[in-house]
């Protein structure tokens, strides 16, 4: 597994892996017409261009054996309302279903944590669907803890899946993350 930071010249490849990884994993979370709406909203050329030009946002390709098998989106975003300062938000991490269970997502997240620490951030946080027990357990194994509840405010998303857990990992004074986590 290797992370490769995406730049503006990668936009076509980035759009392709974003749409493929997200839609293969979450197609069944949407009411009719919702998935198409979301893919266009989040992964249009215009949106990705804006994100890639934003100095507070970064996308990374997750590669395995030279193939793009997923992506990560992080954003420098303080949330004083939730008392999360000097933080990076892990906004998206998706791996193609055929590569899940191989440890690729874990290795990718470990690398993002290292990058975040090297940039002197003190916290990394994320939101995860509160009924997604596998994802919550995955994040907990990597040192994330429950912070608070929130609701996903997105149209067309199935109502029973809108509950979210905000999770946080404090990065100061912690042991380095290793593959043995």
Short mmCIF file of N, CA and C in Angstrom, two decimals:
data_model
loop_
_atom_site.label_atom_id
_atom_site.label_comp_id
_atom_site.label_asym_id
_atom_site.label_seq_id
_atom_site.Cartn_x
_atom_site.Cartn_y
_atom_site.Cartn_z
N UNK A 1 0.84 -1.17 0.00
CA UNK A 1 0.00 0.00 0.00
C UNK A 1 0.88 1.23 0.00
N UNK A 2 0.45 2.20 -0.76
CA UNK A 2 1.17 3.46 -0.82
C UNK A 2 0.14 4.58 -0.97
N UNK A 3 0.42 5.71 -0.36
CA UNK A 3 -0.41 6.89 -0.56
C UNK A 3 0.29 7.81 -1.56
N UNK A 4 -0.50 8.38 -2.44
CA UNK A 4 0.02 9.33 -3.41
C UNK A 4 -0.87 10.56 -3.37
N UNK A 5 -0.30 11.70 -3.02
CA UNK A 5 -1.09 12.92 -2.94
C UNK A 5 -1.55 13.31 -4.35
N UNK A 6 -2.83 13.59 -4.48
CA UNK A 6 -3.39 13.97 -5.78
C UNK A 6 -3.17 15.46 -6.01
N UNK A 7 -2.97 15.81 -7.26
CA UNK A 7 -2.89 17.22 -7.63
C UNK A 7 -3.82 17.46 -8.82
N UNK A 8 -3.89 18.68 -9.26
CA UNK A 8 -4.86 19.08 -10.28
C UNK A 8 -4.70 18.28 -11.58
N UNK A 9 -3.51 17.85 -11.90
CA UNK A 9 -3.33 17.07 -13.13
C UNK A 9 -3.88 15.65 -13.01
N UNK A 10 -4.21 15.24 -11.80
CA UNK A 10 -4.76 13.89 -11.56
C UNK A 10 -6.28 13.87 -11.54
N UNK A 11 -6.91 14.97 -11.88
CA UNK A 11 -8.35 15.11 -11.61
C UNK A 11 -9.20 14.03 -12.27
N UNK A 12 -8.89 13.61 -13.47
CA UNK A 12 -9.69 12.58 -14.14
C UNK A 12 -9.56 11.25 -13.42
N UNK A 13 -8.34 10.88 -13.06
CA UNK A 13 -8.12 9.62 -12.32
C UNK A 13 -8.75 9.69 -10.93
N UNK A 14 -8.64 10.86 -10.28
CA UNK A 14 -9.21 11.03 -8.95
C UNK A 14 -10.73 10.89 -9.01
N UNK A 15 -11.35 11.53 -9.96
CA UNK A 15 -12.80 11.46 -10.10
C UNK A 15 -13.24 10.01 -10.30
N UNK A 16 -12.52 9.29 -11.13
CA UNK A 16 -12.87 7.90 -11.42
C UNK A 16 -12.83 7.04 -10.15
N UNK A 17 -11.75 7.11 -9.38
CA UNK A 17 -11.65 6.26 -8.18
C UNK A 17 -12.62 6.73 -7.10
N UNK A 18 -12.86 8.03 -7.00
CA UNK A 18 -13.82 8.53 -6.01
C UNK A 18 -15.21 7.96 -6.29
N UNK A 19 -15.65 8.07 -7.53
CA UNK A 19 -16.98 7.58 -7.90
C UNK A 19 -17.07 6.08 -7.73
N UNK A 20 -16.06 5.36 -8.21
CA UNK A 20 -16.11 3.90 -8.13
C UNK A 20 -16.08 3.40 -6.69
N UNK A 21 -15.15 3.90 -5.89
CA UNK A 21 -15.02 3.42 -4.51
C UNK A 21 -16.24 3.78 -3.67
N UNK A 22 -16.74 5.01 -3.83
CA UNK A 22 -17.89 5.41 -3.04
C UNK A 22 -19.14 4.64 -3.47
N UNK A 23 -19.42 4.62 -4.76
CA UNK A 23 -20.68 4.03 -5.21
C UNK A 23 -20.72 2.52 -4.98
N UNK A 24 -19.60 1.83 -5.08
CA UNK A 24 -19.59 0.39 -4.81
C UNK A 24 -19.83 0.10 -3.33
N UNK A 25 -19.44 1.01 -2.47
CA UNK A 25 -19.57 0.78 -1.04
C UNK A 25 -20.90 1.26 -0.46
N UNK A 26 -21.48 2.31 -1.04
CA UNK A 26 -22.63 2.95 -0.40
C UNK A 26 -23.84 3.12 -1.31
N UNK A 27 -23.91 2.38 -2.38
CA UNK A 27 -25.04 2.49 -3.30
C UNK A 27 -26.38 2.25 -2.61
N UNK A 28 -26.39 1.39 -1.59
CA UNK A 28 -27.64 1.02 -0.94
C UNK A 28 -28.02 1.94 0.23
N UNK A 29 -27.29 3.01 0.43
CA UNK A 29 -27.58 3.95 1.51
C UNK A 29 -28.48 5.10 1.05
N UNK A 30 -28.80 5.11 -0.22
CA UNK A 30 -29.50 6.25 -0.80
C UNK A 30 -30.90 5.87 -1.27
N UNK A 31 -31.81 6.83 -1.15
CA UNK A 31 -33.12 6.71 -1.76
C UNK A 31 -32.97 6.98 -3.25
N UNK A 32 -34.00 6.70 -4.01
CA UNK A 32 -33.95 6.83 -5.47
C UNK A 32 -33.45 8.21 -5.90
N UNK A 33 -32.48 8.20 -6.80
CA UNK A 33 -31.90 9.42 -7.34
C UNK A 33 -30.83 10.05 -6.46
N UNK A 34 -30.71 9.59 -5.24
CA UNK A 34 -29.77 10.20 -4.30
C UNK A 34 -28.31 9.95 -4.61
N UNK A 35 -27.99 8.71 -4.98
CA UNK A 35 -26.58 8.39 -5.26
C UNK A 35 -26.07 9.25 -6.41
N UNK A 36 -26.82 9.36 -7.47
CA UNK A 36 -26.40 10.15 -8.62
C UNK A 36 -26.22 11.61 -8.22
N UNK A 37 -27.17 12.13 -7.41
CA UNK A 37 -27.09 13.51 -6.94
C UNK A 37 -25.80 13.71 -6.14
N UNK A 38 -25.52 12.78 -5.21
CA UNK A 38 -24.35 12.91 -4.34
C UNK A 38 -23.05 12.83 -5.14
N UNK A 39 -22.96 11.87 -6.04
CA UNK A 39 -21.74 11.71 -6.85
C UNK A 39 -21.47 12.98 -7.65
N UNK A 40 -22.52 13.57 -8.20
CA UNK A 40 -22.35 14.81 -8.96
C UNK A 40 -21.95 15.97 -8.05
N UNK A 41 -22.53 16.02 -6.86
CA UNK A 41 -22.23 17.10 -5.91
C UNK A 41 -20.80 17.00 -5.38
N UNK A 42 -20.39 15.81 -4.97
CA UNK A 42 -19.10 15.63 -4.30
C UNK A 42 -17.92 15.40 -5.25
N UNK A 43 -18.17 14.79 -6.40
CA UNK A 43 -17.06 14.35 -7.26
C UNK A 43 -17.12 14.90 -8.68
N UNK A 44 -17.83 16.02 -8.86
CA UNK A 44 -17.81 16.67 -10.17
C UNK A 44 -16.42 17.26 -10.41
N UNK A 45 -16.11 17.51 -11.65
CA UNK A 45 -14.82 18.14 -11.99
C UNK A 45 -14.70 19.49 -11.27
N UNK A 46 -15.79 20.23 -11.22
CA UNK A 46 -15.76 21.55 -10.58
C UNK A 46 -15.46 21.42 -9.08
N UNK A 47 -16.14 20.51 -8.42
CA UNK A 47 -15.94 20.33 -6.97
C UNK A 47 -14.52 19.85 -6.68
N UNK A 48 -14.07 18.85 -7.43
CA UNK A 48 -12.72 18.33 -7.19
C UNK A 48 -11.67 19.39 -7.49
N UNK A 49 -11.87 20.18 -8.53
CA UNK A 49 -10.93 21.26 -8.84
C UNK A 49 -10.87 22.25 -7.68
N UNK A 50 -12.03 22.63 -7.19
CA UNK A 50 -12.08 23.56 -6.05
C UNK A 50 -11.36 22.98 -4.84
N UNK A 51 -11.63 21.71 -4.54
CA UNK A 51 -10.97 21.07 -3.40
C UNK A 51 -9.46 20.98 -3.59
N UNK A 52 -9.02 20.61 -4.78
CA UNK A 52 -7.58 20.44 -5.02
C UNK A 52 -6.84 21.77 -4.99
N UNK A 53 -7.52 22.85 -5.29
CA UNK A 53 -6.90 24.18 -5.23
C UNK A 53 -6.97 24.80 -3.84
N UNK A 54 -7.76 24.21 -2.95
CA UNK A 54 -7.92 24.69 -1.58
C UNK A 54 -6.74 24.19 -0.74
N UNK A 55 -5.97 25.09 -0.19
CA UNK A 55 -4.79 24.69 0.59
C UNK A 55 -5.14 23.95 1.88
N UNK A 56 -6.40 24.00 2.30
CA UNK A 56 -6.81 23.31 3.53
C UNK A 56 -7.34 21.90 3.25
N UNK A 57 -7.37 21.49 2.00
CA UNK A 57 -7.92 20.20 1.62
C UNK A 57 -6.87 19.40 0.85
N UNK A 58 -6.83 18.09 1.10
CA UNK A 58 -5.91 17.22 0.36
C UNK A 58 -6.60 15.89 0.07
N UNK A 59 -6.37 15.40 -1.13
CA UNK A 59 -6.79 14.06 -1.52
C UNK A 59 -5.55 13.20 -1.70
N UNK A 60 -5.69 11.94 -1.33
CA UNK A 60 -4.63 10.97 -1.53
C UNK A 60 -5.22 9.75 -2.23
N UNK A 61 -4.51 9.27 -3.24
CA UNK A 61 -4.85 7.98 -3.83
C UNK A 61 -4.32 6.91 -2.89
N UNK A 62 -5.08 5.87 -2.69
CA UNK A 62 -4.58 4.67 -2.01
C UNK A 62 -4.24 3.70 -3.13
N UNK A 63 -2.96 3.32 -3.20
CA UNK A 63 -2.54 2.43 -4.28
C UNK A 63 -2.07 1.10 -3.70
N UNK A 64 -2.30 0.07 -4.49
CA UNK A 64 -1.87 -1.29 -4.14
C UNK A 64 -1.42 -1.93 -5.44
N UNK A 65 -0.17 -2.38 -5.44
CA UNK A 65 0.42 -2.98 -6.65
C UNK A 65 0.19 -2.08 -7.86
N UNK A 66 0.47 -0.80 -7.68
CA UNK A 66 0.41 0.24 -8.71
C UNK A 66 -1.00 0.57 -9.20
N UNK A 67 -2.04 0.04 -8.58
CA UNK A 67 -3.42 0.34 -8.94
C UNK A 67 -4.06 1.23 -7.89
N UNK A 68 -4.87 2.20 -8.34
CA UNK A 68 -5.64 3.00 -7.41
C UNK A 68 -6.79 2.14 -6.90
N UNK A 69 -6.80 1.90 -5.58
CA UNK A 69 -7.82 1.03 -4.99
C UNK A 69 -8.70 1.77 -3.99
N UNK A 70 -8.48 3.07 -3.84
CA UNK A 70 -9.27 3.86 -2.92
C UNK A 70 -8.73 5.28 -2.85
N UNK A 71 -9.32 6.05 -1.95
CA UNK A 71 -8.86 7.43 -1.78
C UNK A 71 -9.18 7.91 -0.37
N UNK A 72 -8.49 8.97 0.01
CA UNK A 72 -8.69 9.64 1.29
C UNK A 72 -8.81 11.13 1.01
N UNK A 73 -9.71 11.78 1.73
CA UNK A 73 -9.82 13.24 1.68
C UNK A 73 -9.69 13.74 3.11
N UNK A 74 -8.74 14.65 3.32
CA UNK A 74 -8.59 15.28 4.63
C UNK A 74 -8.72 16.79 4.47
N UNK A 75 -9.15 17.41 5.55
CA UNK A 75 -9.35 18.87 5.54
C UNK A 75 -8.91 19.43 6.88
N UNK A 76 -8.09 20.48 6.82
CA UNK A 76 -7.71 21.21 8.03
C UNK A 76 -8.94 22.01 8.43
N UNK A 77 -9.54 21.60 9.55
CA UNK A 77 -10.80 22.20 9.91
C UNK A 77 -10.98 22.19 11.42
N UNK A 78 -10.85 23.33 12.02
CA UNK A 78 -11.09 23.42 13.46
C UNK A 78 -12.59 23.46 13.72
N UNK A 79 -12.99 22.84 14.78
CA UNK A 79 -14.40 22.86 15.19
C UNK A 79 -14.46 23.33 16.64
N UNK A 80 -14.44 24.62 16.82
CA UNK A 80 -14.47 25.17 18.18
C UNK A 80 -15.80 24.86 18.86
N UNK A 81 -16.86 24.72 18.09
CA UNK A 81 -18.16 24.37 18.65
C UNK A 81 -18.08 23.04 19.39
N UNK A 82 -17.29 22.11 18.85
CA UNK A 82 -17.16 20.79 19.44
C UNK A 82 -15.87 20.64 20.24
N UNK A 83 -15.20 21.77 20.49
CA UNK A 83 -13.94 21.80 21.24
C UNK A 83 -12.88 20.92 20.59
N UNK A 84 -12.82 20.96 19.26
CA UNK A 84 -11.78 20.24 18.52
C UNK A 84 -10.96 21.30 17.80
N UNK A 85 -9.80 21.61 18.38
CA UNK A 85 -8.94 22.63 17.80
C UNK A 85 -7.66 21.99 17.27
N UNK A 86 -6.96 22.74 16.40
CA UNK A 86 -5.72 22.27 15.79
C UNK A 86 -5.94 20.86 15.23
N UNK A 87 -6.95 20.76 14.35
CA UNK A 87 -7.41 19.45 13.91
C UNK A 87 -7.47 19.32 12.40
N UNK A 88 -7.38 18.07 11.99
CA UNK A 88 -7.63 17.67 10.62
C UNK A 88 -8.84 16.75 10.64
N UNK A 89 -9.74 16.97 9.70
CA UNK A 89 -10.89 16.09 9.58
C UNK A 89 -10.61 15.04 8.51
N UNK A 90 -10.74 13.80 8.88
CA UNK A 90 -10.71 12.72 7.90
C UNK A 90 -12.11 12.68 7.31
N UNK A 91 -12.28 13.39 6.21
CA UNK A 91 -13.62 13.57 5.65
C UNK A 91 -14.09 12.34 4.88
N UNK A 92 -13.17 11.68 4.17
CA UNK A 92 -13.53 10.51 3.39
C UNK A 92 -12.36 9.53 3.35
N UNK A 93 -12.68 8.26 3.51
CA UNK A 93 -11.72 7.18 3.26
C UNK A 93 -12.53 6.02 2.71
N UNK A 94 -12.27 5.67 1.47
CA UNK A 94 -13.00 4.60 0.81
C UNK A 94 -12.02 3.71 0.05
N UNK A 95 -12.21 2.42 0.22
CA UNK A 95 -11.42 1.41 -0.48
C UNK A 95 -12.40 0.57 -1.29
N UNK A 96 -12.01 0.22 -2.50
CA UNK A 96 -12.86 -0.64 -3.32
C UNK A 96 -13.18 -1.92 -2.55
N UNK A 97 -14.42 -2.40 -2.61
CA UNK A 97 -14.82 -3.59 -1.84
C UNK A 97 -13.93 -4.81 -2.07
N UNK A 98 -13.46 -4.99 -3.27
CA UNK A 98 -12.62 -6.17 -3.55
C UNK A 98 -11.26 -6.11 -2.87
N UNK A 99 -10.89 -4.96 -2.29
CA UNK A 99 -9.62 -4.82 -1.58
C UNK A 99 -9.80 -4.69 -0.08
N UNK A 100 -11.05 -4.76 0.38
CA UNK A 100 -11.30 -4.68 1.83
C UNK A 100 -10.87 -5.98 2.48
N UNK A 101 -10.46 -5.89 3.74
CA UNK A 101 -10.03 -7.06 4.49
C UNK A 101 -8.57 -7.42 4.27
N UNK A 102 -7.87 -6.62 3.49
CA UNK A 102 -6.45 -6.88 3.21
C UNK A 102 -5.53 -6.01 4.05
N UNK A 103 -6.10 -5.16 4.89
CA UNK A 103 -5.28 -4.26 5.70
C UNK A 103 -4.89 -2.97 5.00
N UNK A 104 -5.38 -2.77 3.79
CA UNK A 104 -5.01 -1.58 3.01
C UNK A 104 -5.55 -0.31 3.65
N UNK A 105 -6.81 -0.33 4.07
CA UNK A 105 -7.39 0.85 4.71
C UNK A 105 -6.66 1.20 6.00
N UNK A 106 -6.31 0.18 6.76
CA UNK A 106 -5.58 0.39 8.01
C UNK A 106 -4.22 1.04 7.74
N UNK A 107 -3.49 0.51 6.78
CA UNK A 107 -2.18 1.08 6.45
C UNK A 107 -2.31 2.51 5.94
N UNK A 108 -3.34 2.76 5.13
CA UNK A 108 -3.56 4.10 4.61
C UNK A 108 -3.85 5.09 5.74
N UNK A 109 -4.70 4.67 6.67
CA UNK A 109 -5.04 5.56 7.79
C UNK A 109 -3.84 5.78 8.71
N UNK A 110 -3.03 4.77 8.92
CA UNK A 110 -1.81 4.94 9.71
C UNK A 110 -0.90 5.99 9.05
N UNK A 111 -0.78 5.94 7.73
CA UNK A 111 0.03 6.93 7.03
C UNK A 111 -0.55 8.34 7.15
N UNK A 112 -1.87 8.46 7.06
CA UNK A 112 -2.51 9.78 7.22
C UNK A 112 -2.27 10.31 8.63
N UNK A 113 -2.34 9.44 9.62
CA UNK A 113 -2.06 9.87 11.00
C UNK A 113 -0.62 10.37 11.11
N UNK A 114 0.32 9.67 10.50
CA UNK A 114 1.73 10.11 10.52
C UNK A 114 1.89 11.46 9.82
N UNK A 115 1.24 11.63 8.68
CA UNK A 115 1.31 12.90 7.94
C UNK A 115 0.73 14.03 8.78
N UNK A 116 -0.40 13.76 9.41
CA UNK A 116 -1.07 14.76 10.24
C UNK A 116 -0.19 15.17 11.42
N UNK A 117 0.41 14.18 12.09
CA UNK A 117 1.31 14.49 13.21
C UNK A 117 2.52 15.29 12.75
N UNK A 118 3.08 14.93 11.59
CA UNK A 118 4.25 15.62 11.07
C UNK A 118 3.94 17.08 10.74
N UNK A 119 2.69 17.38 10.48
CA UNK A 119 2.27 18.75 10.21
C UNK A 119 1.88 19.49 11.48
N UNK A 120 2.16 18.88 12.63
CA UNK A 120 1.94 19.47 13.95
C UNK A 120 0.47 19.67 14.33
N UNK A 121 -0.41 18.90 13.75
CA UNK A 121 -1.80 18.92 14.22
C UNK A 121 -1.88 18.09 15.48
N UNK A 122 -2.80 18.45 16.36
CA UNK A 122 -2.96 17.76 17.65
C UNK A 122 -4.11 16.77 17.66
N UNK A 123 -5.02 16.87 16.69
CA UNK A 123 -6.20 16.01 16.66
C UNK A 123 -6.55 15.64 15.23
N UNK A 124 -7.14 14.47 15.09
CA UNK A 124 -7.75 14.06 13.82
C UNK A 124 -9.13 13.54 14.19
N UNK A 125 -10.13 13.96 13.44
CA UNK A 125 -11.48 13.52 13.76
C UNK A 125 -12.21 13.12 12.49
N UNK A 126 -13.33 12.44 12.69
CA UNK A 126 -14.12 11.94 11.58
C UNK A 126 -15.55 11.73 12.05
N UNK A 127 -16.44 11.50 11.10
CA UNK A 127 -17.80 11.10 11.41
C UNK A 127 -18.06 9.78 10.71
N UNK A 128 -18.77 8.90 11.40
CA UNK A 128 -19.06 7.57 10.88
C UNK A 128 -20.52 7.25 11.21
N UNK A 129 -21.19 6.57 10.29
CA UNK A 129 -22.58 6.18 10.51
C UNK A 129 -22.65 5.34 11.78
N UNK A 130 -23.55 5.71 12.69
CA UNK A 130 -23.58 5.06 14.00
C UNK A 130 -24.02 3.61 13.98
N UNK A 131 -24.59 3.14 12.88
CA UNK A 131 -24.96 1.73 12.76
C UNK A 131 -23.88 0.90 12.07
N UNK A 132 -22.79 1.54 11.67
CA UNK A 132 -21.70 0.85 10.98
C UNK A 132 -20.69 0.33 12.02
N UNK A 133 -21.06 -0.76 12.68
CA UNK A 133 -20.24 -1.31 13.77
C UNK A 133 -18.84 -1.69 13.31
N UNK A 134 -18.70 -2.21 12.10
CA UNK A 134 -17.37 -2.60 11.61
C UNK A 134 -16.46 -1.39 11.47
N UNK A 135 -16.98 -0.31 10.93
CA UNK A 135 -16.16 0.90 10.77
C UNK A 135 -15.81 1.50 12.12
N UNK A 136 -16.77 1.53 13.04
CA UNK A 136 -16.50 2.07 14.37
C UNK A 136 -15.40 1.25 15.05
N UNK A 137 -15.49 -0.07 14.97
CA UNK A 137 -14.46 -0.94 15.57
C UNK A 137 -13.11 -0.71 14.91
N UNK A 138 -13.09 -0.52 13.60
CA UNK A 138 -11.86 -0.24 12.85
C UNK A 138 -11.20 1.02 13.38
N UNK A 139 -11.97 2.09 13.53
CA UNK A 139 -11.41 3.35 14.02
C UNK A 139 -10.97 3.24 15.48
N UNK A 140 -11.73 2.53 16.29
CA UNK A 140 -11.34 2.35 17.69
C UNK A 140 -10.01 1.61 17.81
N UNK A 141 -9.79 0.62 16.98
CA UNK A 141 -8.51 -0.12 17.00
C UNK A 141 -7.33 0.79 16.68
N UNK A 142 -7.60 1.85 15.94
CA UNK A 142 -6.55 2.80 15.58
C UNK A 142 -6.48 3.98 16.54
N UNK A 143 -7.20 3.88 17.66
CA UNK A 143 -7.08 4.89 18.70
C UNK A 143 -8.09 6.01 18.68
N UNK A 144 -9.10 5.92 17.84
CA UNK A 144 -10.15 6.94 17.83
C UNK A 144 -11.14 6.63 18.95
N UNK A 145 -11.67 7.68 19.56
CA UNK A 145 -12.65 7.55 20.63
C UNK A 145 -13.90 8.34 20.30
N UNK A 146 -15.02 7.86 20.81
CA UNK A 146 -16.29 8.56 20.63
C UNK A 146 -16.18 9.96 21.21
N UNK A 147 -16.65 10.93 20.48
CA UNK A 147 -16.66 12.32 20.93
C UNK A 147 -18.08 12.82 21.15
N UNK A 148 -18.94 12.64 20.14
CA UNK A 148 -20.31 13.14 20.23
C UNK A 148 -21.15 12.57 19.11
N UNK A 149 -22.43 12.78 19.22
CA UNK A 149 -23.36 12.35 18.18
C UNK A 149 -23.69 13.53 17.28
N UNK A 150 -24.01 13.22 16.04
CA UNK A 150 -24.46 14.24 15.10
C UNK A 150 -25.41 13.56 14.11
N UNK A 151 -25.97 14.34 13.25
CA UNK A 151 -26.89 13.83 12.23
C UNK A 151 -26.36 14.26 10.86
N UNK A 152 -26.35 13.33 9.92
CA UNK A 152 -25.97 13.64 8.55
C UNK A 152 -27.10 14.42 7.91
N UNK A 153 -26.80 15.63 7.50
CA UNK A 153 -27.82 16.51 6.93
C UNK A 153 -27.65 16.54 5.41
N UNK A 154 -28.07 15.44 4.77
CA UNK A 154 -27.93 15.30 3.32
C UNK A 154 -29.26 14.78 2.77
N UNK A 155 -29.79 15.44 1.77
CA UNK A 155 -31.04 14.93 1.20
C UNK A 155 -30.83 13.59 0.50
N UNK A 156 -31.88 12.82 0.38
CA UNK A 156 -31.91 11.53 -0.31
C UNK A 156 -31.24 10.39 0.46
N UNK A 157 -30.50 10.68 1.54
CA UNK A 157 -29.85 9.62 2.31
C UNK A 157 -30.92 8.96 3.16
N UNK A 158 -30.89 7.66 3.26
CA UNK A 158 -31.91 6.94 4.01
C UNK A 158 -31.93 7.41 5.47
N UNK A 159 -33.11 7.73 5.96
CA UNK A 159 -33.27 8.33 7.29
C UNK A 159 -32.67 7.46 8.39
N UNK A 160 -32.82 6.16 8.30
CA UNK A 160 -32.32 5.27 9.35
C UNK A 160 -30.80 5.20 9.41
N UNK A 161 -30.12 5.80 8.43
CA UNK A 161 -28.65 5.78 8.39
C UNK A 161 -28.04 7.16 8.66
N UNK A 162 -28.85 8.14 9.00
CA UNK A 162 -28.34 9.50 9.18
C UNK A 162 -27.68 9.76 10.54
N UNK A 163 -27.84 8.87 11.50
CA UNK A 163 -27.19 9.04 12.78
C UNK A 163 -25.68 8.85 12.63
N UNK A 164 -24.92 9.72 13.22
CA UNK A 164 -23.46 9.69 13.07
C UNK A 164 -22.78 9.78 14.43
N UNK A 165 -21.63 9.12 14.53
CA UNK A 165 -20.74 9.29 15.67
C UNK A 165 -19.57 10.15 15.20
N UNK A 166 -19.28 11.18 15.96
CA UNK A 166 -18.06 11.95 15.74
C UNK A 166 -16.99 11.28 16.60
N UNK A 167 -15.87 10.93 15.99
CA UNK A 167 -14.79 10.27 16.71
C UNK A 167 -13.53 11.11 16.57
N UNK A 168 -12.69 11.05 17.60
CA UNK A 168 -11.48 11.88 17.61
C UNK A 168 -10.30 11.05 18.10
N UNK A 169 -9.16 11.38 17.54
CA UNK A 169 -7.90 10.79 17.99
C UNK A 169 -6.98 11.94 18.34
N UNK A 170 -6.56 11.97 19.59
CA UNK A 170 -5.61 13.00 20.03
C UNK A 170 -4.21 12.54 19.64
N UNK A 171 -3.44 13.45 19.04
CA UNK A 171 -2.15 13.08 18.49
C UNK A 171 -0.97 13.51 19.34
N UNK A 172 -1.17 14.40 20.29
CA UNK A 172 -0.04 14.84 21.11
C UNK A 172 0.24 13.82 22.21
N UNK A 173 1.49 13.67 22.52
CA UNK A 173 1.94 12.76 23.59
C UNK A 173 1.46 11.32 23.40
N UNK A 174 1.41 10.86 22.18
CA UNK A 174 0.99 9.47 21.97
C UNK A 174 2.15 8.69 21.37
N UNK A 175 2.10 7.40 21.56
CA UNK A 175 3.09 6.52 20.96
C UNK A 175 2.88 6.50 19.46
N UNK A 176 3.92 6.30 18.67
CA UNK A 176 3.74 6.21 17.24
C UNK A 176 2.81 5.07 16.87
N UNK A 177 1.99 5.29 15.84
CA UNK A 177 1.10 4.25 15.36
C UNK A 177 1.93 3.29 14.51
N UNK A 178 1.71 2.00 14.71
CA UNK A 178 2.43 1.00 13.93
C UNK A 178 1.45 0.07 13.25
N UNK A 179 1.96 -0.76 12.39
CA UNK A 179 1.12 -1.73 11.68
C UNK A 179 0.57 -2.79 12.60
N UNK A 180 1.09 -2.89 13.83
CA UNK A 180 0.66 -3.91 14.76
C UNK A 180 -0.53 -3.49 15.62
N UNK A 181 -1.10 -2.33 15.30
CA UNK A 181 -2.22 -1.81 16.09
C UNK A 181 -3.36 -2.79 16.07
#
